[in-house]
Coordinates of C-alpha atoms in Angstrom, one line a residue:
M1248 CA 190.2 135.5 138.9
G1249 CA 193.1 134.2 136.9
R1250 CA 194.4 135.5 133.5
L1251 CA 192.8 132.7 131.4
A1252 CA 189.8 133.3 129.2
Q1253 CA 189.9 137.1 129.3
T1254 CA 188.1 139.0 126.5
D1255 CA 189.5 142.2 125.1
G1256 CA 187.4 145.2 124.0
L1257 CA 184.4 144.8 126.3
T1258 CA 182.3 147.8 127.2
E1259 CA 181.9 148.9 130.8
I1260 CA 178.3 147.6 130.7
Q1261 CA 179.5 144.2 129.5
R1262 CA 182.2 144.0 132.2
D1263 CA 179.6 145.0 134.9
I1264 CA 177.2 142.3 133.6
L1265 CA 179.9 139.6 133.7
A1266 CA 181.1 140.7 137.2
T1267 CA 177.5 140.4 138.5
V1268 CA 177.0 137.0 136.9
R1269 CA 180.3 135.7 138.2
D1270 CA 179.5 136.8 141.7
F1271 CA 176.0 135.1 141.4
V1272 CA 177.7 131.9 140.2
D1273 CA 180.2 131.9 143.0
K1274 CA 177.6 132.6 145.7
E1275 CA 174.4 131.0 144.5
I1276 CA 175.3 128.2 142.0
I1277 CA 178.7 126.5 142.9
P1278 CA 177.8 125.9 146.6
V1279 CA 174.6 124.0 145.8
A1280 CA 175.3 122.6 142.3
T1281 CA 176.7 119.2 143.1
E1282 CA 174.0 118.5 145.7
L1283 CA 171.2 119.4 143.4
E1284 CA 172.8 117.5 140.5
H1285 CA 173.0 114.3 142.5
K1286 CA 169.3 114.7 143.4
D1287 CA 168.5 115.5 139.8
E1288 CA 166.5 118.4 141.3
Y1289 CA 165.4 121.4 139.2
P1290 CA 167.2 124.6 140.5
T1291 CA 164.2 126.7 141.2
A1292 CA 165.9 129.2 143.5
I1293 CA 168.7 129.7 141.0
V1294 CA 166.2 130.3 138.1
E1295 CA 164.4 132.9 140.2
G1296 CA 167.7 134.6 140.9
M1297 CA 168.4 134.7 137.2
K1298 CA 165.0 136.2 136.5
Q1299 CA 165.7 138.9 139.1
L1300 CA 169.0 139.7 137.3
G1301 CA 167.2 140.0 134.0
L1302 CA 169.2 137.2 132.4
F1303 CA 166.1 135.8 130.5
G1304 CA 165.9 139.1 128.6
L1305 CA 169.7 139.5 128.1
T1306 CA 169.5 139.5 124.3
I1307 CA 165.9 140.7 123.8
P1308 CA 165.7 144.3 122.4
E1309 CA 165.2 147.0 124.9
E1310 CA 161.9 148.1 123.2
Y1311 CA 160.5 144.7 124.4
G1312 CA 161.8 145.0 128.0
G1313 CA 165.1 143.2 127.5
L1314 CA 168.7 144.4 127.9
G1315 CA 169.4 144.4 124.2
E1316 CA 172.8 142.8 124.6
S1317 CA 174.9 141.1 121.9
L1318 CA 175.5 137.4 121.2
L1319 CA 179.0 138.0 122.6
T1320 CA 177.6 139.1 125.9
Y1321 CA 175.2 136.2 125.9
A1322 CA 178.1 133.7 125.2
L1323 CA 180.3 135.1 128.0
V1324 CA 177.4 135.0 130.5
V1325 CA 176.7 131.4 129.5
E1326 CA 180.4 130.6 129.9
E1327 CA 180.3 131.9 133.5
I1328 CA 177.0 130.1 134.3
A1329 CA 178.4 126.8 132.9
R1330 CA 181.5 127.2 135.0
G1331 CA 179.1 127.0 138.0
W1332 CA 176.8 124.2 136.7
M1333 CA 176.3 123.4 133.0
S1334 CA 172.6 122.4 133.5
V1335 CA 171.7 126.0 134.5
S1336 CA 173.2 127.2 131.2
G1337 CA 170.9 124.7 129.5
I1338 CA 167.9 126.4 131.1
V1339 CA 168.7 129.7 129.5
N1340 CA 170.1 128.4 126.2
T1341 CA 166.9 127.1 124.6
H1342 CA 165.1 130.2 125.9
F1343 CA 167.7 132.4 124.2
I1344 CA 167.4 130.5 120.9
V1345 CA 163.7 130.9 120.8
A1346 CA 163.9 134.6 121.7
H1347 CA 166.5 135.1 118.9
M1348 CA 164.3 133.3 116.4
I1349 CA 161.3 135.4 117.3
S1350 CA 163.3 138.6 117.3
A1351 CA 164.9 137.8 113.9
H1352 CA 162.0 136.1 112.1
G1353 CA 158.8 136.7 113.9
T1354 CA 155.9 138.8 112.8
Q1355 CA 155.4 142.1 114.6
E1356 CA 152.4 140.6 116.5
Q1357 CA 154.5 137.7 117.6
K1358 CA 157.3 140.0 118.8
D1359 CA 154.9 142.3 120.6
Y1360 CA 153.2 139.3 122.3
F1361 CA 156.0 137.0 123.2
L1362 CA 159.2 139.1 123.7
P1363 CA 158.1 141.2 126.7
K1364 CA 157.0 138.1 128.6
M1365 CA 160.1 136.2 127.6
A1366 CA 162.3 139.1 128.8
A1367 CA 160.6 139.0 132.2
G1368 CA 161.0 135.2 132.4
E1369 CA 157.2 134.9 132.5
I1370 CA 157.3 132.8 129.4
R1371 CA 160.3 130.4 129.1
G1372 CA 161.2 128.8 125.7
A1373 CA 162.1 125.4 124.5
F1374 CA 163.4 124.4 121.1
S1375 CA 162.2 121.3 119.3
M1376 CA 163.8 120.0 116.1
S1377 CA 165.1 116.5 116.8
E1378 CA 163.0 113.3 116.6
P1379 CA 163.5 109.7 117.7
G1380 CA 164.6 108.5 114.2
L1381 CA 166.0 111.8 112.9
G1382 CA 169.5 112.2 114.3
S1383 CA 171.5 114.8 112.3
D1384 CA 169.4 114.4 109.1
V1385 CA 166.9 117.1 109.4
S1386 CA 165.5 116.4 106.0
A1387 CA 164.1 113.1 107.3
I1388 CA 161.7 115.0 109.6
S1389 CA 158.4 113.1 109.9
T1390 CA 156.3 115.2 112.4
K1391 CA 153.7 116.8 110.1
G1392 CA 151.5 119.9 110.1
V1393 CA 148.5 119.9 107.8
K1394 CA 146.6 123.1 107.0
D1395 CA 142.9 123.0 108.1
G1396 CA 141.2 126.3 107.5
D1397 CA 142.9 128.9 109.7
H1398 CA 144.6 126.2 111.8
Y1399 CA 147.3 123.6 111.3
V1400 CA 146.8 120.1 112.7
L1401 CA 150.1 118.6 114.1
N1402 CA 151.0 115.0 114.5
G1403 CA 154.3 113.3 115.4
Q1404 CA 156.9 112.8 118.1
K1405 CA 159.8 115.0 119.0
M1406 CA 162.9 114.2 121.1
W1407 CA 165.6 115.7 123.3
L1408 CA 163.7 118.9 124.3
T1409 CA 165.7 120.7 127.0
N1410 CA 163.2 122.4 129.3
G1411 CA 160.5 120.3 127.7
G1412 CA 158.5 120.1 130.9
T1413 CA 159.3 123.4 132.5
S1414 CA 158.9 125.6 129.4
T1415 CA 155.7 127.4 128.5
L1416 CA 156.6 128.1 124.8
V1417 CA 158.0 125.5 122.4
A1418 CA 159.3 126.3 118.9
V1419 CA 158.5 123.1 117.0
L1420 CA 159.7 122.2 113.5
C1421 CA 157.3 120.3 111.4
K1422 CA 157.0 119.1 107.8
T1423 CA 154.2 121.0 106.0
D1424 CA 154.6 120.1 102.3
E1425 CA 153.7 123.6 101.1
G1426 CA 157.0 124.7 99.6
G1427 CA 157.7 122.6 96.5
S1428 CA 160.1 119.8 95.8
S1429 CA 162.9 120.6 98.2
P1430 CA 162.5 119.1 101.7
Y1431 CA 164.1 122.1 103.2
K1432 CA 161.4 124.4 101.9
N1433 CA 158.7 122.1 103.3
M1434 CA 159.4 122.7 106.9
T1435 CA 157.6 125.2 109.2
T1436 CA 158.3 126.4 112.7
F1437 CA 155.2 126.6 115.0
L1438 CA 155.1 128.6 118.3
I1439 CA 153.2 126.5 120.7
E1440 CA 152.2 127.9 124.1
K1441 CA 151.6 125.3 126.8
T1442 CA 151.3 124.9 130.5
A1443 CA 154.5 123.8 132.4
G1444 CA 154.4 120.2 133.6
F1445 CA 154.4 116.6 132.5
G1446 CA 151.7 114.3 131.1
P1447 CA 148.8 115.4 128.8
N1448 CA 148.9 119.2 128.6
P1449 CA 145.7 120.8 130.2
T1450 CA 145.7 123.8 127.8
V1451 CA 146.8 122.1 124.5
P1452 CA 144.6 119.1 123.7
G1453 CA 146.6 116.3 122.1
L1454 CA 150.0 117.6 123.4
T1455 CA 151.9 115.3 125.9
V1456 CA 155.2 115.6 127.6
P1457 CA 155.6 112.0 128.8
G1458 CA 158.3 112.7 131.5
K1459 CA 162.0 113.3 132.0
I1460 CA 164.5 111.3 130.2
E1461 CA 167.0 109.7 132.6
K1462 CA 170.6 110.8 131.7
M1463 CA 174.2 110.1 132.7
G1464 CA 174.8 113.8 133.3
Y1465 CA 173.2 117.1 132.6
K1466 CA 170.8 116.6 135.4
G1467 CA 168.5 119.1 137.1
V1468 CA 167.4 120.5 133.8
D1469 CA 164.5 118.4 132.3
T1470 CA 165.1 116.7 128.9
T1471 CA 162.0 115.2 127.4
E1472 CA 160.0 113.9 124.5
L1473 CA 157.1 115.8 123.0
V1474 CA 154.1 113.9 121.6
L1475 CA 151.6 115.7 119.3
Q1476 CA 148.3 114.0 118.4
D1477 CA 145.9 116.1 116.4
V1478 CA 147.2 119.3 118.0
R1479 CA 145.4 122.3 116.5
I1480 CA 147.6 125.4 116.2
P1481 CA 146.3 128.8 114.8
A1482 CA 148.0 129.7 111.5
D1483 CA 149.1 133.0 113.1
R1484 CA 151.4 131.0 115.3
V1485 CA 153.6 130.0 112.3
L1486 CA 156.9 131.7 113.0
G1487 CA 157.1 134.7 110.7
G1488 CA 153.6 134.1 109.4
V1489 CA 154.7 132.3 106.3
P1490 CA 155.1 128.4 106.1
G1491 CA 158.1 126.8 104.5
K1492 CA 160.8 128.8 106.2
G1493 CA 161.2 126.7 109.3
F1494 CA 164.4 125.0 108.3
Y1495 CA 166.3 128.2 107.7
Q1496 CA 164.8 129.8 110.9
M1497 CA 166.0 126.7 112.9
M1498 CA 169.4 126.8 111.4
D1499 CA 169.8 130.4 112.4
G1500 CA 168.8 129.4 115.9
V1501 CA 171.3 126.5 115.8
E1502 CA 174.1 128.8 114.8
V1503 CA 173.4 130.8 118.0
G1504 CA 173.1 127.5 119.9
R1505 CA 176.5 126.3 118.6
V1506 CA 178.1 129.4 120.0
N1507 CA 176.3 128.6 123.2
V1508 CA 177.6 125.1 123.4
A1509 CA 181.1 126.3 122.7
A1510 CA 180.6 128.8 125.6
R1511 CA 179.4 126.0 127.8
G1512 CA 182.5 123.9 126.9
C1513 CA 184.7 126.9 127.8
G1514 CA 183.0 127.3 131.1
V1515 CA 183.1 123.6 132.1
A1516 CA 186.8 123.4 131.0
R1517 CA 187.7 126.5 133.0
R1518 CA 186.1 125.1 136.1
A1519 CA 187.9 121.7 135.6
F1520 CA 191.2 123.6 135.2
E1521 CA 190.5 125.6 138.4
L1522 CA 189.7 122.4 140.3
G1523 CA 192.8 120.6 138.9
I1524 CA 195.3 123.4 139.7
S1525 CA 193.9 123.9 143.1
Y1526 CA 194.0 120.2 144.0
A1527 CA 197.5 119.8 142.6
Q1528 CA 198.7 122.5 145.2
Q1529 CA 197.0 120.7 148.1
R1530 CA 197.9 117.0 147.5
S1531 CA 201.4 115.7 148.3
T1532 CA 203.2 112.7 147.1
F1533 CA 206.8 111.6 147.5
G1534 CA 207.5 114.4 149.9
K1535 CA 206.2 117.3 147.8
K1536 CA 203.1 118.9 146.4
I1537 CA 202.1 117.1 143.2
A1538 CA 202.0 120.5 141.4
E1539 CA 205.8 120.4 141.8
H1540 CA 206.1 117.3 139.7
Q1541 CA 207.0 118.0 136.1
A1542 CA 204.4 115.6 134.8
I1543 CA 201.6 117.5 136.5
Q1544 CA 203.0 120.9 135.4
F1545 CA 202.9 119.6 131.8
K1546 CA 199.3 118.5 132.2
L1547 CA 198.3 121.9 133.7
A1548 CA 200.1 123.7 130.8
E1549 CA 198.2 121.7 128.2
M1550 CA 194.9 122.2 130.0
A1551 CA 195.4 126.0 130.3
T1552 CA 196.3 126.3 126.6
K1553 CA 193.2 124.4 125.6
V1554 CA 191.0 126.6 127.9
E1555 CA 192.5 129.8 126.3
A1556 CA 192.3 128.6 122.7
A1557 CA 188.6 127.4 123.0
H1558 CA 187.6 130.7 124.6
Q1559 CA 189.2 132.9 121.9
M1560 CA 187.6 130.8 119.1
M1561 CA 184.2 131.1 120.8
V1562 CA 184.6 134.9 121.1
M1563 CA 185.5 135.2 117.4
A1564 CA 182.4 133.2 116.4
A1565 CA 180.1 135.4 118.5
R1566 CA 181.7 138.6 117.2
K1567 CA 181.2 137.4 113.6
K1568 CA 177.5 136.9 114.2
D1569 CA 177.2 140.2 116.0
G1570 CA 178.8 141.9 113.0
G1571 CA 176.1 140.7 110.7
E1572 CA 178.5 138.3 109.0
R1573 CA 177.9 134.6 108.1
N1574 CA 179.4 132.6 111.0
D1575 CA 178.6 129.0 110.3
L1576 CA 182.3 128.3 109.7
E1577 CA 183.5 129.9 112.9
A1578 CA 180.5 128.6 115.0
G1579 CA 181.2 125.0 113.7
M1580 CA 184.9 125.4 114.5
A1581 CA 184.2 126.9 117.9
K1582 CA 181.7 124.2 118.9
Y1583 CA 184.0 121.4 117.7
L1584 CA 187.1 122.8 119.4
A1585 CA 185.5 123.8 122.7
S1586 CA 183.6 120.5 123.2
E1587 CA 186.6 118.3 122.3
Y1588 CA 189.0 120.4 124.5
C1589 CA 186.4 120.4 127.3
K1590 CA 186.4 116.6 127.4
E1591 CA 190.2 116.5 127.4
V1592 CA 190.6 119.2 130.1
V1593 CA 188.0 117.5 132.3
E1594 CA 189.7 114.2 131.9
D1595 CA 193.1 115.6 132.7
S1596 CA 191.7 117.3 135.8
F1597 CA 190.1 113.9 136.7
R1598 CA 193.5 112.2 136.4
I1599 CA 195.1 114.9 138.6
H1600 CA 192.6 114.1 141.3
G1601 CA 193.5 110.4 141.2
G1602 CA 191.2 108.1 143.1
Y1603 CA 189.4 111.1 144.7
G1604 CA 188.1 112.1 141.2
F1605 CA 186.0 108.9 141.3
S1606 CA 184.3 110.0 144.5
K1607 CA 181.0 111.9 144.4
E1608 CA 182.3 114.1 147.1
Y1609 CA 184.5 115.9 144.6
E1610 CA 183.1 118.3 142.0
I1611 CA 185.2 116.9 139.2
E1612 CA 183.1 113.7 139.2
R1613 CA 180.1 115.7 138.1
L1614 CA 182.0 117.5 135.4
Y1615 CA 183.3 114.2 134.1
R1616 CA 179.7 113.1 133.5
E1617 CA 178.6 116.5 132.1
A1618 CA 181.3 117.0 129.5
P1619 CA 180.1 114.2 127.0
M1620 CA 176.8 115.9 126.4
L1621 CA 178.7 118.8 124.7
L1622 CA 180.2 116.4 122.2
I1623 CA 176.6 115.7 120.9
G1624 CA 174.5 118.9 121.6
E1625 CA 173.8 121.1 118.6
G1626 CA 175.5 118.6 116.3
T1627 CA 178.2 116.0 116.7
A1628 CA 181.9 116.6 115.9
E1629 CA 181.3 114.9 112.6
I1630 CA 178.5 117.3 111.7
Q1631 CA 180.7 120.3 112.6
K1632 CA 183.6 118.9 110.5
M1633 CA 181.2 118.5 107.5
I1634 CA 179.9 122.1 107.9
V1635 CA 183.5 123.4 108.2
G1636 CA 184.8 121.3 105.3
R1637 CA 182.0 122.5 103.0
R1638 CA 182.5 126.1 103.9
L1639 CA 186.3 125.8 103.4
L1640 CA 185.7 124.4 99.9
E1641 CA 183.5 127.4 99.1
E1642 CA 186.2 129.8 100.3
Y1643 CA 189.1 128.1 98.7
R1644 CA 187.5 126.7 95.5
I1645 CA 190.0 126.7 92.6
A1646 CA 189.0 127.9 89.1
E1647 CA 188.4 125.1 86.7

């Protein structure tokens, strides 16, 4: 293990968790990741291994059977997993977001029912906010929930669900028109239990997961649509028990998700750096190893600096949230910086590999296709800049 991306001030428990995860990644993920990715095959054995390690309950409070660890621990674990294969980190990410939302906003009944099963990996979560015509404008949501007695009837189409097929619990954001004039007070999060699989769901009439969306990268993990046609959901499955709070609950989850995407960017970038510096010491041109050429050393120096900077920004954002402070500024900065630097580090490693980087035999080819997803997930760079810019104006507003 090199000196890059080290984190000061960790407890012994945190260090032990990370050492265990790093060993799992090196032995169980990296050796099979490229083969599974090329087949677009769900990593069933890896997921079972993560269940045995207790990773699905990493952040869930101990009283519900989890490990009760911090967002920082979660982010560092995600960084290690993404270093092995980014798709695997996606499998735990949406699960973590939904568990966080239930822990932070759920009713006591919802916590008692869902969290122990989520900690054990018996229930695995997915997060559904986006829609085909929505993009980054959440206020334009059209999927609707209408109150009907002690139920809600949901109709609409959701998009870009990570774990949409394999999950058994989906947190779905819908428009409910019960909160007044502001669109942001007219959104509600529903907790929908379903059976894993594709097609019409056998346990939730009217709910359909059409199939996997074919993607350039980020393979193995299933990304899907979700169609709701007169789906009846009990009112006690409104997250928190009160309608109209869904937007704020989702944004809290997205802040956690942005730290996660930053951590994934850090993990992928670190792996790309490892591959690049290793290959540079094996490949020879003009009578010497290419690592001895100044041009390659400059490239490695730039890559390492970006890996380190992104990691430290991600750690700061996680610690802000753990400290109970508002962290949308830091999370936006971390997500923006880590995803952009990840793309650049991966491309530089690709260039170091030369023609071999274009071959599917080399791991860097997979990373080159995976990195672009991080530029989009949990909000584009432009959205992060907008969030950061607004927060900076709040912090530095001059008196008029």
